[in-house]
Tab-separated table of C-alpha atoms in Angstrom:
chain	number	residue	atom	x	y	z
A	1	UNK	CA	135.585	-43.005	115.133
A	2	UNK	CA	132.901	-40.893	113.531
A	3	UNK	CA	133.686	-37.659	115.448
A	4	UNK	CA	135.686	-34.949	113.710
A	5	UNK	CA	138.643	-33.527	115.596
A	6	UNK	CA	139.066	-29.820	116.038
A	7	UNK	CA	142.134	-28.399	114.390
A	8	UNK	CA	143.651	-25.088	113.368
A	9	UNK	CA	144.887	-24.601	109.808
A	10	UNK	CA	148.248	-22.837	109.883
A	11	UNK	CA	149.155	-23.163	106.206
A	12	UNK	CA	146.206	-22.761	103.874
A	13	UNK	CA	148.287	-23.470	100.767
A	14	UNK	CA	149.155	-26.993	101.946
A	15	UNK	CA	145.682	-27.505	103.368
A	16	UNK	CA	143.860	-26.787	100.096
A	17	UNK	CA	146.556	-28.373	97.936
A	18	UNK	CA	146.322	-31.705	99.733
A	19	UNK	CA	142.551	-31.611	100.198
A	20	UNK	CA	142.311	-31.130	96.427
A	21	UNK	CA	144.930	-33.838	95.813
A	22	UNK	CA	142.967	-36.264	97.991
A	23	UNK	CA	139.901	-35.659	95.792
A	24	UNK	CA	141.955	-36.890	92.794
A	25	UNK	CA	141.671	-40.396	94.226
A	26	UNK	CA	137.897	-40.313	94.754
A	27	UNK	CA	134.682	-40.783	92.788
A	28	UNK	CA	134.404	-37.153	91.682
A	29	UNK	CA	137.677	-37.560	89.770
A	30	UNK	CA	136.911	-41.002	88.313
A	31	UNK	CA	133.498	-39.914	87.062
A	32	UNK	CA	134.977	-36.886	85.252
A	33	UNK	CA	138.502	-37.764	84.102
A	34	UNK	CA	137.967	-41.280	82.729
A	35	UNK	CA	134.922	-40.308	80.614
A	36	UNK	CA	136.750	-37.164	79.450
A	37	UNK	CA	139.504	-39.350	77.992
A	38	UNK	CA	136.904	-41.536	76.261
A	39	UNK	CA	134.980	-38.605	74.792
A	40	UNK	CA	137.891	-36.393	73.827
A	41	UNK	CA	141.200	-38.203	73.503
A	42	UNK	CA	141.154	-41.853	72.485
A	43	UNK	CA	138.864	-44.851	72.950
A	44	UNK	CA	141.705	-47.367	73.222
A	45	UNK	CA	143.502	-45.305	75.883
A	46	UNK	CA	140.301	-44.975	77.902
A	47	UNK	CA	139.519	-48.707	77.656
A	48	UNK	CA	142.935	-49.688	78.955
A	49	UNK	CA	142.774	-47.175	81.808
A	50	UNK	CA	139.316	-48.306	82.925
A	51	UNK	CA	140.266	-51.998	82.907
A	52	UNK	CA	143.517	-51.351	84.796
A	53	UNK	CA	141.721	-49.086	87.282
A	54	UNK	CA	139.032	-51.726	87.955
A	55	UNK	CA	141.549	-54.541	88.524
A	56	UNK	CA	143.916	-52.458	90.660
A	57	UNK	CA	141.146	-51.051	92.837
A	58	UNK	CA	139.510	-54.423	93.413
A	59	UNK	CA	142.812	-55.960	94.533
A	60	UNK	CA	143.522	-52.943	96.749
A	61	UNK	CA	140.117	-52.952	98.431
A	62	UNK	CA	140.164	-56.694	99.070
A	63	UNK	CA	143.744	-56.509	100.394
A	64	UNK	CA	142.635	-53.972	103.007
A	65	UNK	CA	139.971	-56.254	104.398
A	66	UNK	CA	142.227	-59.316	104.346
A	67	UNK	CA	145.254	-57.665	105.966
A	68	UNK	CA	143.159	-55.604	108.431
A	69	UNK	CA	145.965	-53.166	109.217
A	70	UNK	CA	144.557	-50.235	111.220
A	71	UNK	CA	144.772	-46.634	110.097
A	72	UNK	CA	147.059	-44.232	112.016
A	73	UNK	CA	146.025	-43.570	115.611
A	74	UNK	CA	144.344	-40.264	116.310
A	75	UNK	CA	145.895	-38.644	118.276
A	76	UNK	CA	148.739	-38.142	117.488
A	77	UNK	CA	147.578	-37.591	113.884
A	78	UNK	CA	144.645	-35.339	113.038
A	79	UNK	CA	142.204	-36.986	110.616
A	80	UNK	CA	140.648	-34.610	108.114
A	81	UNK	CA	138.256	-37.218	106.684
A	82	UNK	CA	135.632	-39.217	108.524
A	83	UNK	CA	133.929	-41.375	105.871
A	84	UNK	CA	136.930	-43.590	105.136
A	85	UNK	CA	138.018	-43.833	108.763
A	86	UNK	CA	135.968	-47.025	109.165
A	87	UNK	CA	138.165	-48.738	106.556
A	88	UNK	CA	141.490	-50.438	107.171
A	89	UNK	CA	144.659	-48.751	106.019
A	90	UNK	CA	147.014	-51.039	104.122
A	91	UNK	CA	147.345	-50.549	101.177
A	92	UNK	CA	146.308	-47.001	100.331
A	93	UNK	CA	143.850	-47.342	97.455
A	94	UNK	CA	144.247	-43.616	96.749
A	95	UNK	CA	147.946	-44.295	96.107
A	96	UNK	CA	147.067	-47.352	94.014
A	97	UNK	CA	144.492	-45.508	91.896
A	98	UNK	CA	146.719	-42.469	91.345
A	99	UNK	CA	149.677	-44.632	90.302
A	100	UNK	CA	147.549	-46.837	88.042
A	101	UNK	CA	145.686	-43.988	86.325
A	102	UNK	CA	148.643	-41.672	85.777
A	103	UNK	CA	151.122	-44.291	84.573
A	104	UNK	CA	148.624	-46.298	82.497
A	105	UNK	CA	147.728	-43.037	80.748
A	106	UNK	CA	151.424	-42.376	80.115
A	107	UNK	CA	152.081	-45.887	78.793
A	108	UNK	CA	148.950	-45.939	76.623
A	109	UNK	CA	149.600	-42.554	75.003
A	110	UNK	CA	153.379	-42.444	74.701
A	111	UNK	CA	153.480	-44.402	71.430
A	112	UNK	CA	150.372	-42.797	69.930
A	113	UNK	CA	150.916	-39.093	70.458
A	114	UNK	CA	153.880	-36.832	69.848
A	115	UNK	CA	154.806	-35.294	73.172
A	116	UNK	CA	158.039	-35.448	75.202
A	117	UNK	CA	158.095	-38.699	77.184
A	118	UNK	CA	160.011	-36.950	79.969
A	119	UNK	CA	157.189	-34.416	80.327
A	120	UNK	CA	154.617	-37.209	80.607
A	121	UNK	CA	156.775	-39.041	83.131
A	122	UNK	CA	157.139	-35.937	85.307
A	123	UNK	CA	153.380	-35.276	85.115
A	124	UNK	CA	152.540	-38.869	86.112
A	125	UNK	CA	155.042	-38.737	88.965
A	126	UNK	CA	153.805	-35.367	90.256
A	127	UNK	CA	150.150	-36.455	90.057
A	128	UNK	CA	150.683	-39.727	91.928
A	129	UNK	CA	153.030	-38.111	94.465
A	130	UNK	CA	150.529	-35.372	95.307
A	131	UNK	CA	147.792	-37.929	95.923
A	132	UNK	CA	150.128	-40.065	98.042
A	133	UNK	CA	151.254	-37.072	100.128
A	134	UNK	CA	147.634	-36.006	100.604
A	135	UNK	CA	146.926	-39.283	102.401
A	136	UNK	CA	149.693	-38.515	104.902
A	137	UNK	CA	148.607	-34.890	105.329
A	138	UNK	CA	144.969	-35.800	105.952
A	139	UNK	CA	146.044	-38.377	108.549
A	140	UNK	CA	144.408	-41.293	106.751
A	141	UNK	CA	147.485	-43.428	106.048
A	142	UNK	CA	150.969	-44.232	107.254
A	143	UNK	CA	154.010	-43.895	105.010
A	144	UNK	CA	154.051	-47.701	104.702
A	145	UNK	CA	150.404	-47.757	103.533
A	146	UNK	CA	151.176	-45.262	100.786
A	147	UNK	CA	154.422	-46.879	99.633
A	148	UNK	CA	152.748	-50.300	99.702
A	149	UNK	CA	149.829	-49.047	97.603
A	150	UNK	CA	152.072	-47.406	95.005
A	151	UNK	CA	154.325	-50.472	94.754
A	152	UNK	CA	151.425	-52.942	94.420
A	153	UNK	CA	149.938	-50.782	91.678
A	154	UNK	CA	153.281	-50.554	89.871
A	155	UNK	CA	153.751	-54.343	90.019
A	156	UNK	CA	150.233	-54.920	88.668
A	157	UNK	CA	150.908	-52.507	85.801
A	158	UNK	CA	154.096	-54.377	84.892
A	159	UNK	CA	152.326	-57.755	85.061
A	160	UNK	CA	149.274	-56.643	83.083
A	161	UNK	CA	151.045	-54.602	80.408
A	162	UNK	CA	152.048	-57.591	78.200
A	163	UNK	CA	148.390	-58.690	78.119
A	164	UNK	CA	146.874	-55.246	77.429
A	165	UNK	CA	146.272	-55.757	73.730
A	166	UNK	CA	144.980	-59.314	74.178
A	167	UNK	CA	142.541	-58.290	76.914
A	168	UNK	CA	141.380	-55.310	74.878
A	169	UNK	CA	140.821	-57.460	71.786
A	170	UNK	CA	138.817	-60.051	73.732
A	171	UNK	CA	136.669	-57.401	75.407
A	172	UNK	CA	135.790	-55.927	72.027
A	173	UNK	CA	135.233	-59.105	70.031
A	174	UNK	CA	134.317	-62.045	72.287
A	175	UNK	CA	130.608	-62.968	72.151
A	176	UNK	CA	130.879	-63.853	75.847
A	177	UNK	CA	132.129	-60.389	76.852
A	178	UNK	CA	128.779	-58.857	77.949
A	179	UNK	CA	127.850	-61.883	80.067
A	180	UNK	CA	131.284	-62.225	81.701
A	181	UNK	CA	131.537	-58.462	82.232
A	182	UNK	CA	128.405	-58.609	84.392
A	183	UNK	CA	128.650	-62.040	86.034
A	184	UNK	CA	132.321	-61.984	87.120
A	185	UNK	CA	132.144	-58.599	88.935
A	186	UNK	CA	128.839	-59.554	90.577
A	187	UNK	CA	130.302	-62.837	91.873
A	188	UNK	CA	133.307	-60.933	93.242
A	189	UNK	CA	131.053	-58.377	94.956
A	190	UNK	CA	128.735	-60.968	96.538
A	191	UNK	CA	131.758	-62.932	97.781
A	192	UNK	CA	133.600	-59.934	99.175
A	193	UNK	CA	135.563	-60.625	102.424
A	194	UNK	CA	133.251	-60.396	105.434
A	195	UNK	CA	134.086	-58.065	108.315
A	196	UNK	CA	132.906	-57.959	111.930
A	197	UNK	CA	131.532	-54.445	111.411
A	198	UNK	CA	130.317	-52.384	108.474
A	199	UNK	CA	132.939	-50.796	106.252
A	200	UNK	CA	132.322	-48.803	103.046
A	201	UNK	CA	134.933	-50.888	101.177
A	202	UNK	CA	132.421	-53.415	99.812
A	203	UNK	CA	130.137	-50.656	98.550
A	204	UNK	CA	133.049	-48.738	97.017
A	205	UNK	CA	134.346	-51.896	95.349
A	206	UNK	CA	130.893	-52.638	93.932
A	207	UNK	CA	130.716	-49.070	92.617
A	208	UNK	CA	134.048	-49.450	90.812
A	209	UNK	CA	133.346	-52.902	89.397
A	210	UNK	CA	129.851	-51.839	88.376
A	211	UNK	CA	131.143	-48.808	86.474
A	212	UNK	CA	133.811	-50.948	84.820
A	213	UNK	CA	131.252	-53.607	83.880
A	214	UNK	CA	128.846	-51.094	82.328
A	215	UNK	CA	131.654	-49.418	80.398
A	216	UNK	CA	132.975	-52.769	79.142
A	217	UNK	CA	129.556	-53.784	77.841
A	218	UNK	CA	129.405	-50.383	76.161
A	219	UNK	CA	132.822	-50.916	74.525
A	220	UNK	CA	131.687	-54.278	73.157
A	221	UNK	CA	128.375	-52.933	71.894
A	222	UNK	CA	130.033	-49.978	70.170
A	223	UNK	CA	132.492	-52.296	68.457
A	224	UNK	CA	129.775	-54.699	67.288
A	225	UNK	CA	127.695	-51.978	65.722
A	226	UNK	CA	130.640	-49.960	64.392
A	227	UNK	CA	129.824	-46.845	66.367
A	228	UNK	CA	131.898	-43.961	65.028
A	229	UNK	CA	134.938	-43.509	67.234
A	230	UNK	CA	136.065	-40.058	68.231
A	231	UNK	CA	138.784	-39.152	65.802
A	232	UNK	CA	142.149	-38.547	67.393
A	233	UNK	CA	143.928	-37.281	64.267
A	234	UNK	CA	143.684	-33.760	65.640
A	235	UNK	CA	145.895	-34.772	68.515
A	236	UNK	CA	148.549	-36.631	66.533
A	237	UNK	CA	150.666	-33.490	66.212
A	238	UNK	CA	150.758	-33.021	69.942
A	239	UNK	CA	148.510	-31.740	72.693
A	240	UNK	CA	149.872	-28.139	72.720
A	241	UNK	CA	148.489	-27.551	69.194
A	242	UNK	CA	144.827	-27.784	70.245
A	243	UNK	CA	142.939	-24.901	68.648
A	244	UNK	CA	140.263	-22.777	70.307
A	245	UNK	CA	137.574	-24.469	68.183
A	246	UNK	CA	138.779	-27.930	69.234
A	247	UNK	CA	138.833	-26.816	72.853
A	248	UNK	CA	135.258	-25.538	72.584
A	249	UNK	CA	134.104	-28.882	71.117
A	250	UNK	CA	135.962	-30.812	73.830
A	251	UNK	CA	134.356	-28.739	76.575
A	252	UNK	CA	130.926	-29.102	74.964
A	253	UNK	CA	131.352	-32.889	74.808
A	254	UNK	CA	132.475	-32.930	78.412
A	255	UNK	CA	129.643	-30.838	79.877
A	256	UNK	CA	126.962	-32.601	77.843
A	257	UNK	CA	128.439	-35.960	78.849
A	258	UNK	CA	128.765	-35.149	82.545
A	259	UNK	CA	125.183	-33.870	82.634
A	260	UNK	CA	123.927	-37.178	81.197
A	261	UNK	CA	126.186	-39.244	83.479
A	262	UNK	CA	125.063	-37.403	86.629
A	263	UNK	CA	121.426	-37.550	85.521
A	264	UNK	CA	121.760	-41.296	84.949
A	265	UNK	CA	123.277	-41.774	88.387
A	266	UNK	CA	120.555	-39.723	90.074
A	267	UNK	CA	117.698	-41.492	88.287
A	268	UNK	CA	119.094	-45.002	88.740
A	269	UNK	CA	119.794	-44.452	92.428
A	270	UNK	CA	116.168	-43.464	92.988
A	271	UNK	CA	114.692	-46.229	90.840
A	272	UNK	CA	116.902	-49.073	92.097
A	273	UNK	CA	116.646	-48.062	95.753
A	274	UNK	CA	112.882	-47.746	95.418
A	275	UNK	CA	112.607	-51.221	93.910
A	276	UNK	CA	114.865	-52.759	96.566
A	277	UNK	CA	112.954	-50.967	99.324
A	278	UNK	CA	109.721	-52.434	97.967
A	279	UNK	CA	111.292	-55.908	97.620
A	280	UNK	CA	112.844	-56.047	101.091
A	281	UNK	CA	110.256	-53.880	102.871
A	282	UNK	CA	112.403	-51.030	104.208
A	283	UNK	CA	112.016	-47.228	104.006
A	284	UNK	CA	114.347	-45.461	101.560
A	285	UNK	CA	116.017	-43.516	104.365
A	286	UNK	CA	116.948	-46.629	106.375
A	287	UNK	CA	120.753	-46.512	106.303
A	288	UNK	CA	121.180	-49.833	108.085
A	289	UNK	CA	118.996	-51.635	105.535
A	290	UNK	CA	120.979	-50.085	102.672
A	291	UNK	CA	124.159	-51.562	104.131
A	292	UNK	CA	122.885	-55.141	103.947
A	293	UNK	CA	124.546	-57.353	101.337
A	294	UNK	CA	121.340	-58.123	99.450
A	295	UNK	CA	120.630	-54.390	99.128
A	296	UNK	CA	124.018	-52.696	98.869
A	297	UNK	CA	125.470	-54.853	96.075
A	298	UNK	CA	122.551	-54.640	93.580
A	299	UNK	CA	121.953	-50.983	94.483
A	300	UNK	CA	125.545	-49.938	93.783
A	301	UNK	CA	126.157	-52.345	90.910
A	302	UNK	CA	123.048	-51.555	88.863
A	303	UNK	CA	123.393	-47.815	89.450
A	304	UNK	CA	127.029	-47.562	88.424
A	305	UNK	CA	126.924	-50.107	85.623
A	306	UNK	CA	124.204	-47.867	84.196
A	307	UNK	CA	126.551	-44.904	84.610
A	308	UNK	CA	129.365	-46.750	82.793
A	309	UNK	CA	127.036	-47.818	79.992
A	310	UNK	CA	125.590	-44.327	79.675
A	311	UNK	CA	129.065	-42.778	79.412
A	312	UNK	CA	130.203	-45.138	76.658
A	313	UNK	CA	127.008	-45.608	74.618
A	314	UNK	CA	124.322	-42.992	75.315
A	315	UNK	CA	126.621	-39.988	75.590
A	316	UNK	CA	128.430	-40.672	72.265
A	317	UNK	CA	125.046	-41.088	70.566
A	318	UNK	CA	123.953	-37.732	71.952
A	319	UNK	CA	127.247	-36.158	70.885
A	320	UNK	CA	126.519	-37.395	67.356
A	321	UNK	CA	123.002	-35.955	67.371
A	322	UNK	CA	124.361	-32.603	68.553
A	323	UNK	CA	127.090	-32.538	65.918
A	324	UNK	CA	129.911	-32.822	68.444
A	325	UNK	CA	131.650	-35.842	66.943
């Protein structure tokens, strides 16, 4: 573990296709796609996707560290990623995330927007399949890991779907929402399954739950103070009819939003890590100290809850000031 294997790429099309597909199940995708939906498509769709994504990913991450199924042996497989090699394999959380995001988007939009359901179904299937195949190509999962992840995600979607509207209503209106949105994820993170060696799963789980918590508080706050929602009337006639002006506004919202989100993440990482370093007396560059429970959980949770809150509250306010609503 930890040492990259040497390999020769014989088919660059597959290599770049599946390296790109693998990135669709990682933070760079979450931090761009989910906010894009919130800023440009529909608040209700984004809320449902973020809640489903948080629940599915938490269950997937915890399942890995309970089951403790090893990743494929190398050799015979060649592993193209090193960071996640320290994690267990079953289930594939890439497969779970891809299935949850693509099909929750399909379900949430199919009754609101006029587009062919078959087209949406094919797109969701292709998206999730590419991510699943990327995990086999990169040598990070077995076929069973991937199938297991996709099936678990599908079952969770079926079980949660009847409660979507109820959960959404409670998150927007309950006076206890902000408190529960912070306390419940923190309790889950501090009581994460313990392993005999360090794995990035706890930190990744805290990142996901933190982002979901910050976004949920933002949803509640926006609803309480009647923040103007992004109008989706322009999309009611179907996505293909987006005009060049609408596209320019969408891109402007996106780039402004991503700049603020990345700036928030950068600033909060520095501030929170500095405060924790001062509290627990360790240098900022001490990787081992940053992996300790009392450091890793607050560091990741505060940073990414700030990111989620920024994306749902600060960015829309800025969009309004810039005339991008």
